[in-house]
Short mmCIF file of C-alpha atoms and ligand atoms in Angstrom, two decimals:
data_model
loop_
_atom_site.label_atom_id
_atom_site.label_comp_id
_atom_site.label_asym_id
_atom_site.label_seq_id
_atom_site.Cartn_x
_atom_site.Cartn_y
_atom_site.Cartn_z
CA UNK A 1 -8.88 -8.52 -25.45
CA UNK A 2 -12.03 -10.49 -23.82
CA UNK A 3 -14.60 -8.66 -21.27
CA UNK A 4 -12.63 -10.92 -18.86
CA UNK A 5 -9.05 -9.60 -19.54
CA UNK A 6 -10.38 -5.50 -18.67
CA UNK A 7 -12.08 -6.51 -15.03
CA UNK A 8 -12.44 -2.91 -14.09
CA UNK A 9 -14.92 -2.38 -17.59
CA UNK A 10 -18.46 -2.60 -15.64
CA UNK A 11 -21.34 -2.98 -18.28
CA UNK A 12 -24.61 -0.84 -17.70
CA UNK A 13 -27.05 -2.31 -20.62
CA UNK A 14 -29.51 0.51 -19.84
CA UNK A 15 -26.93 3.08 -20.48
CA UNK A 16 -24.36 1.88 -22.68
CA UNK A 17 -25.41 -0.36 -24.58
CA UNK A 18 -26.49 0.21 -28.53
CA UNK A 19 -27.35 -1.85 -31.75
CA UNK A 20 -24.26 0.08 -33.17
CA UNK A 21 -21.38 1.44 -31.32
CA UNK A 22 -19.87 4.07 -33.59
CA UNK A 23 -16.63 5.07 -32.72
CA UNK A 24 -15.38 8.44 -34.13
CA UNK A 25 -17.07 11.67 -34.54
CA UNK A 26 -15.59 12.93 -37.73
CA UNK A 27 -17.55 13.38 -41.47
CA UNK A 28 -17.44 9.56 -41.65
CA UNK A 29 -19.07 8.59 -38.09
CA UNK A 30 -21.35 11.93 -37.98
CA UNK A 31 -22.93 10.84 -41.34
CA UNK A 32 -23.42 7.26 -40.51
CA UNK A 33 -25.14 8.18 -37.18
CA UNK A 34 -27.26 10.56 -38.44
CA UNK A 35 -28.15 8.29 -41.30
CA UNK A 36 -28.93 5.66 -38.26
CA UNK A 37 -31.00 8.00 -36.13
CA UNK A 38 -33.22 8.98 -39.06
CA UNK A 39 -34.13 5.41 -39.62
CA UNK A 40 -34.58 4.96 -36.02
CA UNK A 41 -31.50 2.40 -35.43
CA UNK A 42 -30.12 2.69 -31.76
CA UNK A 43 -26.84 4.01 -31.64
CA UNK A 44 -23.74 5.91 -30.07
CA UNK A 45 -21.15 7.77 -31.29
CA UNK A 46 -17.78 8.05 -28.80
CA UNK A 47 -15.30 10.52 -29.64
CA UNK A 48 -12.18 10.47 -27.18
CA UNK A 49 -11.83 14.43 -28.30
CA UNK A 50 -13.90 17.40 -26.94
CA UNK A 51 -16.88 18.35 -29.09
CA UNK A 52 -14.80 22.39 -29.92
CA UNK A 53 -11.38 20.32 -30.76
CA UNK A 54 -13.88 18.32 -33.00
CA UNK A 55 -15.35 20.90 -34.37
CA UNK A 56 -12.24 23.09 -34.99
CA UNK A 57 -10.12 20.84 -37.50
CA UNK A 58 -9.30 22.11 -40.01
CA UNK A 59 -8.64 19.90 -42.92
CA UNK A 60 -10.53 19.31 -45.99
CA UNK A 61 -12.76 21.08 -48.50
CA UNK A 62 -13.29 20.05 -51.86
CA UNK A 63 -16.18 17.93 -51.98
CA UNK A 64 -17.19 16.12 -55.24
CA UNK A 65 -20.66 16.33 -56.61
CA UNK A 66 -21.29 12.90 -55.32
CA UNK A 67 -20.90 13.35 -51.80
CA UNK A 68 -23.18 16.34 -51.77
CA UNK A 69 -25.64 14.90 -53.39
CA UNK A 70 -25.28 12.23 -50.34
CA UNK A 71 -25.98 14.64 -48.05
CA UNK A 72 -28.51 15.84 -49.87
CA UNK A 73 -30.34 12.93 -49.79
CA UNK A 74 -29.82 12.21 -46.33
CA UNK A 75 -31.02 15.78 -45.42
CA UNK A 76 -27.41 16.91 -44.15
CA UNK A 77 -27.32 19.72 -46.48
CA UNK A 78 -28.22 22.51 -45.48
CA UNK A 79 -25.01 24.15 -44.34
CA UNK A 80 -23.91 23.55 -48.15
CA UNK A 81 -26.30 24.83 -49.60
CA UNK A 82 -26.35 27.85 -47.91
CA UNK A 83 -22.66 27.99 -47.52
CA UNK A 84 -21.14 26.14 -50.11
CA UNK A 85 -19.40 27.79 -53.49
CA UNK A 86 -18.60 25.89 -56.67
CA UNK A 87 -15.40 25.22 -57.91
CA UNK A 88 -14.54 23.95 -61.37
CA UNK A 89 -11.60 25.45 -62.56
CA UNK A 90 -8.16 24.54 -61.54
CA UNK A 91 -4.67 26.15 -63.18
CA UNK A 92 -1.19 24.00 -63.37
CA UNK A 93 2.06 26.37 -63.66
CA UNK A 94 5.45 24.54 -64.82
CA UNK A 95 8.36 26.01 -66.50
CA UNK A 96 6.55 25.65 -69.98
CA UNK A 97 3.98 28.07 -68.81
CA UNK A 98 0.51 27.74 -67.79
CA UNK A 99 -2.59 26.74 -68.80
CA UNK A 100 -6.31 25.96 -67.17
CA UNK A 101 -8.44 23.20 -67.30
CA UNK A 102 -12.41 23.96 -66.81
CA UNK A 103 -12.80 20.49 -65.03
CA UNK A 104 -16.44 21.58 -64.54
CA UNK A 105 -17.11 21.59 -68.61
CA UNK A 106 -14.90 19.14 -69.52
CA UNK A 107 -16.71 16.72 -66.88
CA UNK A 108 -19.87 15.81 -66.96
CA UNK A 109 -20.90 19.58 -66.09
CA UNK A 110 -20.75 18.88 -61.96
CA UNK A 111 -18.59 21.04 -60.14
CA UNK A 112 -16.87 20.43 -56.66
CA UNK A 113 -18.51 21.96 -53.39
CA UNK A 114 -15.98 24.13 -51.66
CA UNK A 115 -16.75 23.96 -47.74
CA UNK A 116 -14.47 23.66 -45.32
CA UNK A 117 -14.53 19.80 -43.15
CA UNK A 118 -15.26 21.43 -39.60
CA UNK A 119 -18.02 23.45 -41.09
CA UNK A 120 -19.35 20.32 -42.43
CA UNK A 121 -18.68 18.44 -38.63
CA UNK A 122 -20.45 21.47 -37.06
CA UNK A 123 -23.43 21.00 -39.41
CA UNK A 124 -23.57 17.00 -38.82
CA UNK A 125 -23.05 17.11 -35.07
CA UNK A 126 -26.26 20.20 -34.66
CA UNK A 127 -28.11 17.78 -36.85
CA UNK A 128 -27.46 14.42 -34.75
CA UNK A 129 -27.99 16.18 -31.42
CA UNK A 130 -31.20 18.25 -32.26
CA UNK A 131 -32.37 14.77 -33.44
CA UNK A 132 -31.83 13.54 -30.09
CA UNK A 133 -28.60 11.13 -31.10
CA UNK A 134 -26.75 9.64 -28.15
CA UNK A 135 -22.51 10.57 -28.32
CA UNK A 136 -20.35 10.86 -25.58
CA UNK A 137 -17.03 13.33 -26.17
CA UNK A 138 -13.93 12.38 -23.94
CA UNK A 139 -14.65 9.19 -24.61
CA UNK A 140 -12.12 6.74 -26.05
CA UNK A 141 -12.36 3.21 -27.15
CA UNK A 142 -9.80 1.26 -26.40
CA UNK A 143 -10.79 -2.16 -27.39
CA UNK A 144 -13.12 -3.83 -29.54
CA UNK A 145 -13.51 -7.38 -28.15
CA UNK A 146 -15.56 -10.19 -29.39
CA UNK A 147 -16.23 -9.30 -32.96
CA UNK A 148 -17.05 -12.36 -33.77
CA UNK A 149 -19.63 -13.17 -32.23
CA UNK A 150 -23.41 -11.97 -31.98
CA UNK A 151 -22.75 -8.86 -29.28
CA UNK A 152 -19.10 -7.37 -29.75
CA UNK A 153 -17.95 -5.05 -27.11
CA UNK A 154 -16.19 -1.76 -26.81
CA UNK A 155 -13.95 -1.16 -23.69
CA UNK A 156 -14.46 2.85 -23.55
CA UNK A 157 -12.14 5.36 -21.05
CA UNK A 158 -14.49 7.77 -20.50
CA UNK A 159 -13.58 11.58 -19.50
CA UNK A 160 -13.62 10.80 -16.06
CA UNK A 161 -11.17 8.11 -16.35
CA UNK A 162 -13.81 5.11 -15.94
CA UNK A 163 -13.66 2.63 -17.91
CA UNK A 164 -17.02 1.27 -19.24
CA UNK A 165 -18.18 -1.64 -21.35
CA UNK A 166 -20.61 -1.04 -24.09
CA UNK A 167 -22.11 -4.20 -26.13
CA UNK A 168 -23.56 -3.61 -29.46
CA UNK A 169 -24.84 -5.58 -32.36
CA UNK A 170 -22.49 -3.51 -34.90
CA UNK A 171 -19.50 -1.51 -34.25
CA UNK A 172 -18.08 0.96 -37.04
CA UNK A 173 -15.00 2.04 -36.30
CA UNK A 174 -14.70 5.69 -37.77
CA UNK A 175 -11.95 6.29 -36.23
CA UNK A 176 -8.96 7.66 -38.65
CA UNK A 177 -5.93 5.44 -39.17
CA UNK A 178 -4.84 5.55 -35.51
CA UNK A 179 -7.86 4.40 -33.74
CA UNK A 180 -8.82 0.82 -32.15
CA UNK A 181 -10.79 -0.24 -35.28
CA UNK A 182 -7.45 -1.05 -37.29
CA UNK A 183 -6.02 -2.38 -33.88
CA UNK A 184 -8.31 -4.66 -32.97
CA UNK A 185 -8.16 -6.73 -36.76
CA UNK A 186 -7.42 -10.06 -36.35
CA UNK A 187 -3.77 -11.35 -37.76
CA UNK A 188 -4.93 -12.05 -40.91
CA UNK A 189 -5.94 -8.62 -42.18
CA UNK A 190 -4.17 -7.08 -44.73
CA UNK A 191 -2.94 -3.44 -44.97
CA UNK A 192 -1.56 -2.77 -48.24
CA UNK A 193 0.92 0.29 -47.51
CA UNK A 194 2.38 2.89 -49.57
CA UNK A 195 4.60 5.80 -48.33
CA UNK A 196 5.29 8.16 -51.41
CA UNK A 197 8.48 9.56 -50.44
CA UNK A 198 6.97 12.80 -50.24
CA UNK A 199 5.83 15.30 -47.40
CA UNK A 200 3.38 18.92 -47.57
CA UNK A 201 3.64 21.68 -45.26
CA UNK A 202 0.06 22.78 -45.32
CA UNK A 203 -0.87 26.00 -44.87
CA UNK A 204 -4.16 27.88 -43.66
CA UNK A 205 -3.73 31.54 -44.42
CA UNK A 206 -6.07 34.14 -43.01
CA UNK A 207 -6.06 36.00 -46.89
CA UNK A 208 -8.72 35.45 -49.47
CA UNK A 209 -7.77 33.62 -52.46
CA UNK A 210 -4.86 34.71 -55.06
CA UNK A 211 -6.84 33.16 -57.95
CA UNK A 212 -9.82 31.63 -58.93
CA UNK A 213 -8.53 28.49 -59.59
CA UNK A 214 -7.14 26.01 -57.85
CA UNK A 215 -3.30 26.09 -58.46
CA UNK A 216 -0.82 23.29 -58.62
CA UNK A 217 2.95 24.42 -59.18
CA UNK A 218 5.56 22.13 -60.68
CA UNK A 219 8.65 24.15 -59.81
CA UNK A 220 12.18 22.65 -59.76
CA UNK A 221 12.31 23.68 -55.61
CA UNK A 222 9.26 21.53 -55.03
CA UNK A 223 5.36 21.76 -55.78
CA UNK A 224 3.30 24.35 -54.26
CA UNK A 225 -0.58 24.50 -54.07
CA UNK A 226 -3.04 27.11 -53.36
CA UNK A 227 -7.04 26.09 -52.79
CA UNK A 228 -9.29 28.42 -51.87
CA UNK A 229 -11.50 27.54 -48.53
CA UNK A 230 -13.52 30.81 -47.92
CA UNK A 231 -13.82 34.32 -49.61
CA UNK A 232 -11.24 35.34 -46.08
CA UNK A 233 -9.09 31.88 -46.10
CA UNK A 234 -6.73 30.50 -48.42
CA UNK A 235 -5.06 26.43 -48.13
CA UNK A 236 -2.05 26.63 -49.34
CA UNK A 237 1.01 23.83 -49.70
CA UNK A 238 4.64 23.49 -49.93
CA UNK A 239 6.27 20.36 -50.41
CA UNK A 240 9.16 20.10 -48.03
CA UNK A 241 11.77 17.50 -47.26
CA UNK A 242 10.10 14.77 -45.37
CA UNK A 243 11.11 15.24 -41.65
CA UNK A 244 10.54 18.90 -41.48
CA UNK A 245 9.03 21.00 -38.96
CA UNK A 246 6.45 22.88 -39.65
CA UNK A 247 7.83 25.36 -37.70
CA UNK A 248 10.78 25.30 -39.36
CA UNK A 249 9.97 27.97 -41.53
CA UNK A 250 9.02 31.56 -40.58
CA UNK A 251 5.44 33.36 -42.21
CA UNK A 252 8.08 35.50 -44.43
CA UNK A 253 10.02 32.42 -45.70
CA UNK A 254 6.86 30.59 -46.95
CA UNK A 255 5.34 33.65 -48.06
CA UNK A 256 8.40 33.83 -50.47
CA UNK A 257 8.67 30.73 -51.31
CA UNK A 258 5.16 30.25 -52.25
CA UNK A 259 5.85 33.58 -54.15
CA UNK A 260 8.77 31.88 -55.93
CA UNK A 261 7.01 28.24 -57.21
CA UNK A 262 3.86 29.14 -57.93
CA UNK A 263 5.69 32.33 -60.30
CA UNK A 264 3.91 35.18 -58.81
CA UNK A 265 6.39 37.64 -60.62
CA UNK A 266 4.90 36.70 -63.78
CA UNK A 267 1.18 34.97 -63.19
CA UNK A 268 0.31 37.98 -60.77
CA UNK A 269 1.22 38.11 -57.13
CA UNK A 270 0.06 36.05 -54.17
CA UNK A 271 -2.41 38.03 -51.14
CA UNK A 272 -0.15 37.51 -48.06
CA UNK A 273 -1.61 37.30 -44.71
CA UNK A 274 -1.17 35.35 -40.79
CA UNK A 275 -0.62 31.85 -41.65
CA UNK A 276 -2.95 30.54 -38.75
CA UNK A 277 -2.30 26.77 -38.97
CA UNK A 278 0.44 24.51 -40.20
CA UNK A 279 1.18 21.23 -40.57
CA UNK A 280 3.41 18.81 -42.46
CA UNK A 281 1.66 15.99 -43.90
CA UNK A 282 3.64 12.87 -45.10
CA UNK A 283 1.85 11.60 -48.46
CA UNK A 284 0.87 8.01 -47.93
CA UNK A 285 -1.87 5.68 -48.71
CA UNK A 286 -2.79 2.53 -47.37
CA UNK A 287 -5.70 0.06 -48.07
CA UNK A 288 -7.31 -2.36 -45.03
CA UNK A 289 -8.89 -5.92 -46.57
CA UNK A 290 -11.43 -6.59 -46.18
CA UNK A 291 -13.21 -3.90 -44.54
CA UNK A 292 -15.62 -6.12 -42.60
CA UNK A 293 -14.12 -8.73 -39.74
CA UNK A 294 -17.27 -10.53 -38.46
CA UNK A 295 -19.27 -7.26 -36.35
CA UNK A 296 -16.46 -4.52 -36.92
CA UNK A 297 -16.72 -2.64 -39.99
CA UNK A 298 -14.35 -0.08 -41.26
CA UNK A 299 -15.48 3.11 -42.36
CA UNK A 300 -13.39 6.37 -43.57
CA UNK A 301 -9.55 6.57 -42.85
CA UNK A 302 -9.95 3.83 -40.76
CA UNK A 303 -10.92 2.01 -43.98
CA UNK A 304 -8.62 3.71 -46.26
CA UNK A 305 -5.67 5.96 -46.02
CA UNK A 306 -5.50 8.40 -48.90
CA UNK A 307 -2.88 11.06 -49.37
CA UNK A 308 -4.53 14.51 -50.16
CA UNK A 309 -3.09 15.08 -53.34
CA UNK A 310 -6.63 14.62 -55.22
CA UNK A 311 -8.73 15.82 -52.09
CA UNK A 312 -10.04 12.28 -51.98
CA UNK A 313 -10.39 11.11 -48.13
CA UNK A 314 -13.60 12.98 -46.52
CA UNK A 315 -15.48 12.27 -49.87
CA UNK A 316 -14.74 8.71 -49.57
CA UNK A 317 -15.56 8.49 -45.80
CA UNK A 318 -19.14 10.41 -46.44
CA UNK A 319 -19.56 7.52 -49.64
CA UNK A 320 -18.92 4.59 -47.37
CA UNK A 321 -20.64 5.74 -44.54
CA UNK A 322 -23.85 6.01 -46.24
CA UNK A 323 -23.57 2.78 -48.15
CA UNK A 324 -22.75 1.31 -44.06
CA UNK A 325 -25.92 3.10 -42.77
CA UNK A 326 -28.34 1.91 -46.03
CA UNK A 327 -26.75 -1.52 -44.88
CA UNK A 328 -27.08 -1.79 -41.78
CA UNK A 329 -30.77 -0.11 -41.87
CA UNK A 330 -31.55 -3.34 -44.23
CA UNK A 331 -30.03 -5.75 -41.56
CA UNK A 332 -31.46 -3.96 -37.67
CA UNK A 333 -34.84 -3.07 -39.62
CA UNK A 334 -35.62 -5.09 -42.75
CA UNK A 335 -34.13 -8.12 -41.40
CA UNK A 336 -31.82 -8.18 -44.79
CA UNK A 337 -28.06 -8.72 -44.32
CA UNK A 338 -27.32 -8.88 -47.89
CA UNK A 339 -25.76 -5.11 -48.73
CA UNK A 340 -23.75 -6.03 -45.15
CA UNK A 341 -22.23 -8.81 -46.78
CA UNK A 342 -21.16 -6.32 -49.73
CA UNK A 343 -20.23 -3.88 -48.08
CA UNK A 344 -16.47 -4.57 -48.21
CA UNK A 345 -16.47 -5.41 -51.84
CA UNK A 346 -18.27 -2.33 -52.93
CA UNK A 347 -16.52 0.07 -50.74
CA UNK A 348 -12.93 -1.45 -52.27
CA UNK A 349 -13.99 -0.61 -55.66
CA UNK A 350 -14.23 3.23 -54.84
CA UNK A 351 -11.27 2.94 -52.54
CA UNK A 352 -8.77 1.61 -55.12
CA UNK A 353 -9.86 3.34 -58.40
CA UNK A 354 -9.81 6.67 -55.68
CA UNK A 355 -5.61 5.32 -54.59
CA UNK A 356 -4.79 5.18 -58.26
CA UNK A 357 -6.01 9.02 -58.87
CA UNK A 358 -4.64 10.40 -56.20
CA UNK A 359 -1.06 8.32 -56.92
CA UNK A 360 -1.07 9.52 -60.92
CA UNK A 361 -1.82 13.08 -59.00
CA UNK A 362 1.29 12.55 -57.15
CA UNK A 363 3.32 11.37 -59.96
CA UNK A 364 2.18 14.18 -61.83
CA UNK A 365 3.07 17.07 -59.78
CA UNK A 366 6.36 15.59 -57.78
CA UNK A 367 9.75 14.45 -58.44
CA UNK A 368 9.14 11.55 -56.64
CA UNK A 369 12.27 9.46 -55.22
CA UNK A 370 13.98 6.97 -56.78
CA UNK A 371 17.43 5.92 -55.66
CA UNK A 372 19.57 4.89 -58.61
CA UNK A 373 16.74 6.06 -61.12
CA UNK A 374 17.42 8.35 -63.97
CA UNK A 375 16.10 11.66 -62.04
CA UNK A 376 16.12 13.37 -65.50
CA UNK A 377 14.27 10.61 -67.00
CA UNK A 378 11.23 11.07 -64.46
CA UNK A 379 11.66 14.72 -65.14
CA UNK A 380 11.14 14.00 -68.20
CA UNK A 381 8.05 12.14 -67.94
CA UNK A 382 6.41 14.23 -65.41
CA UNK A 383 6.80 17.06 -68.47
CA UNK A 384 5.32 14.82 -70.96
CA UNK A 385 2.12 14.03 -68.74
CA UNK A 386 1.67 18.01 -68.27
CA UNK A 387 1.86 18.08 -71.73
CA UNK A 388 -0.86 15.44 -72.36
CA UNK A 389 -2.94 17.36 -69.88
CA UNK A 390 -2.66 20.70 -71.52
CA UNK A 391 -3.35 19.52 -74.75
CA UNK A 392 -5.07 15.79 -75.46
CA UNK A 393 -8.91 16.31 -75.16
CA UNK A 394 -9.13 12.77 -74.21
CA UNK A 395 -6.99 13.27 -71.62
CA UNK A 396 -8.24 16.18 -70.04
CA UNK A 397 -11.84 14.43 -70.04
CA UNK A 398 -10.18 11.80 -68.46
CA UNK A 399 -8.32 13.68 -65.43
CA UNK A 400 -12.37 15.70 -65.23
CA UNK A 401 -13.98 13.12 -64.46
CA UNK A 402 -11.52 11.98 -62.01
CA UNK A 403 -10.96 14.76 -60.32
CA UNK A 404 -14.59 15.15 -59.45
CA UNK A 405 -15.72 11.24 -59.06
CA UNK A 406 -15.23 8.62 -56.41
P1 RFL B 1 -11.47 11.75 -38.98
O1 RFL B 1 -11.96 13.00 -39.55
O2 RFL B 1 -10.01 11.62 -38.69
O3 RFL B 1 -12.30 11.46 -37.66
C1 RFL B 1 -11.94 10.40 -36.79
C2 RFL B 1 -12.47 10.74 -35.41
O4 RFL B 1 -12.24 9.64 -34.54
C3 RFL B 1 -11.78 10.11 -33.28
N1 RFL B 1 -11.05 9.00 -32.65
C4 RFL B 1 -11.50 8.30 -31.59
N2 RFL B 1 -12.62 8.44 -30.84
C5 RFL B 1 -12.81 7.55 -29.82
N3 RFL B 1 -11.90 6.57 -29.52
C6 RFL B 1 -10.77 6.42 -30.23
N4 RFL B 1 -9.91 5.46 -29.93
C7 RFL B 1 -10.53 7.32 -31.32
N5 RFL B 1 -9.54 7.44 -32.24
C8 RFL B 1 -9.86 8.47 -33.02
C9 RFL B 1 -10.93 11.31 -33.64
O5 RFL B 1 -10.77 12.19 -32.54
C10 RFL B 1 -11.74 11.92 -34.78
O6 RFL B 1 -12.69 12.86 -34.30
O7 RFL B 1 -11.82 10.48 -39.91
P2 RFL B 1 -13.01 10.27 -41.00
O8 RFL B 1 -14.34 10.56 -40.39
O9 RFL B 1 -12.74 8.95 -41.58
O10 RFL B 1 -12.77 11.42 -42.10
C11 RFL B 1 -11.63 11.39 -42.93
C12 RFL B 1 -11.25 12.82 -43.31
O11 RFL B 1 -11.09 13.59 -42.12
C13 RFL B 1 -9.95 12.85 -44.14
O12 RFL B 1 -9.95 11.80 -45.09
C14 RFL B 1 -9.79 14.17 -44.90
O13 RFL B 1 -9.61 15.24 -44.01
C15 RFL B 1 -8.62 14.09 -45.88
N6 RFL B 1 -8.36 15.38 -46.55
C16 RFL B 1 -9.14 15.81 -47.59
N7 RFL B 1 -10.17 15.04 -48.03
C17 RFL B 1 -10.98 15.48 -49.03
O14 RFL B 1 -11.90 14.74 -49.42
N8 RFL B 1 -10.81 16.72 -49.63
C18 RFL B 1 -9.79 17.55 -49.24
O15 RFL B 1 -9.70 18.67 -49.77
C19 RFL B 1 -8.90 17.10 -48.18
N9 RFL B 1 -7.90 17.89 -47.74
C20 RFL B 1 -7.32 16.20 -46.08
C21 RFL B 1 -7.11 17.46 -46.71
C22 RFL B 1 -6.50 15.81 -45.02
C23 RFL B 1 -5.48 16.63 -44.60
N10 RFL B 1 -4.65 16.17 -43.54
C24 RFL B 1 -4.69 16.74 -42.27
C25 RFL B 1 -4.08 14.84 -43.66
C26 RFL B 1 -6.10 18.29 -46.28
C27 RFL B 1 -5.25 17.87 -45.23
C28 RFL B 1 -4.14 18.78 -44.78
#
């Protein structure tokens, strides 16, 4: 869409107007423009959501040493360090028995961060605002016009229902797989795709922990997973058939059939409590190239799709959002385009080795399927990898350092 095709979009350059437009006020966005404000960059963040829906989301919470040591760095840590625990055990049950891997040792001694995404969101959003960073909730892009040349526009619905124009040198579009970033590519962009066959009901359970490990089932009914979140909240997840509800089940049903995969009756029973959010996420994964199309850059699940079976996707958003912000600091201040122009490449490298984790994840802990395949065959193999990972050393270093890099 052109600035001519939206006549009602008025322009105000005193108002709405920034070097970068950043669309999206999740980990990805929030670190970039805080990243941007510190190195005095003019910028905005619009987020079509209100700032409590924002900050209420509940979805991640593993972080890996990396992107804590990015927000170290960046001085967006204190809510981790005062809030964070460490994590670096994790506990895989199958009908062989059970055994734990202490990914932490085994690694290269770095555990993960355990604090939950809106926690983090709250913490980024106090820190942009008491900096004095421009964002505008109930404000949603629409378009992104013009992206090839020197001053791209965003066509913005604000709250009100007005719709506004705002040029910008850059736009990032941090915006999650839905947003206008990914619909305003040109034709010739590619999105690799994969759907894995597979859905999750995920589970937020108002009841601490069951164990202190994080616990991945392999049960002939389907996987089940339990992560801890807080000392008082427990993520837990049930595979289900893709297509169903998450409603569909009552608190009593999936307290039972957590019971049943993850073998409470002999590994020690699970701490029941309200199940306070649910969800059923499909596993899929999907890769945008290049991430860069002239002034639009992708950042975060906008970027990359990754399903949450390694706990990959915020940890990749916080990585590429900081390698954006160095960037584009070097281009607005230094006058040095040069990590702009890499910013694609380097940010694929992370993406894809991060896609083939989380896919030998999935392989690992599902029957995944396979019309006309040999289902025992694959059963078969799935064994034989648990047994590789319960007793090759090499193996085990290899899955540590996996688990826990990007
Ligand atoms: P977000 O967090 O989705 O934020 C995008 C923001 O953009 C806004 N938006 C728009 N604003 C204005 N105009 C528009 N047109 C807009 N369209 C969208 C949205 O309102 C939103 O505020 O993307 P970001 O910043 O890229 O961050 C990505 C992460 O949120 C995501 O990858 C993770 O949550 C994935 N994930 C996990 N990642 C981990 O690293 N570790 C985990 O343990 C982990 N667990 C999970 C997860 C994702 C899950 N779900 C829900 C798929 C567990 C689950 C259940």
């Amino acid at each position: 869409m052109t600035e001519s095709e939206s006549p009602e979009a008025v322009c105000d350059p005193g108002s709405d107007s920034a070097d970068v437009v950043i669309v999206g006020a999740g980990p990805a966005g929030l670190v970039l423009g805080n990243i941007l404000l510190s190195h005095g960059v003019d910028c905005v963040v619009l987020e079509r959501a209100a700032r409590d829906s924002v900050e209420g989301r509940a979805r991640a919470g593993f972080l890996v040493p990396h992107t804590v040591r990015v927000l170290e760095r960046n001085g967006l840590d204190t809510g981790i360090r005062r809030r964070g625990r460490e994590h670096g055990v994790c506990e895989f049950r199958t009908e062989d028995g059970r055994f734990r891997l202490d990914y932490r040792l085994l690694g290269r001694g770095e555990p993960h961060t355990v604090y939950p995404q809106h926690d983090l969101v709250a913490d980024l959003l106090d820190r942009y605002l008491d900096g004095g960073g421009r964002i505008r909730f109930g404000a949603e892009a629409v378009a992104v016009s013009d992206a090839d040349g020197p001053t791209p526009a965003v066509t913005v619905r604000e709250a009100d229902g007005r719709p506004v124009l705002r040029r910008a040198r850059y736009v990032a579009a941090c915006d999650g797989r839905h947003g206008v970033g990914r619909r305003s590519l040109p034709p010739g962009a590619a999105r690799h795709h994969r759907d894995h066959g597979v859905s999750w009901l995920g589970l937020l359970a108002e009841a601490p922990p069951s164990l202190d490990a994080v616990g991945y089932s392999v049960h002939p009914r389907g996987f089940a997973g339990h992560m801890a979140r807080s000392a008082d909240i427990t993520r837990y997840y049930l595979q289900c058939a893709p297509g169903t509800r998450a409603d569909a089940w009552s608190d009593d049903h999936v307290w039972g059939e957590l019971a049943l995969r993850m073998r409470a009756s002999a590994y020690g029973p699970l701490v029941s409590g309200p199940i306070v959010r649910r969800a059923v996420v499909d596993l899929e994964s999907d890769v945008i190239e290049p991430l860069r199309h002239g002034s639009l850059f992708l950042v975060g699940d906008a970027a990359a799709l990754i399903s949450p079976s390694a706990a990959k996707g915020a940890n990749l958003a916080v990585l590429e959002a900081e390698i954006l912000g160095h960037a584009l600091v070097d281009d607005l201040v230094h006058g040095d385009p040069r990590a702009l122009d890499r910013y694609s490449e380097r940010c694929l490298a992370h993406i894809w080795r991060a896609q083939e984790f989380s896919r030998w994840m999935i392989r690992l802990l599902h029957e995944l399927p396979d019309p006309g395949g040999d289902s025992l065959f694959r059963e078969r193999l799935r064994y034989a990898r648990l047994a590789a990972l319960r007793d090759s050393a090499s193996a085990q270093h290899w899955f540590a350092e996996n688990y826990v890099g990007i």
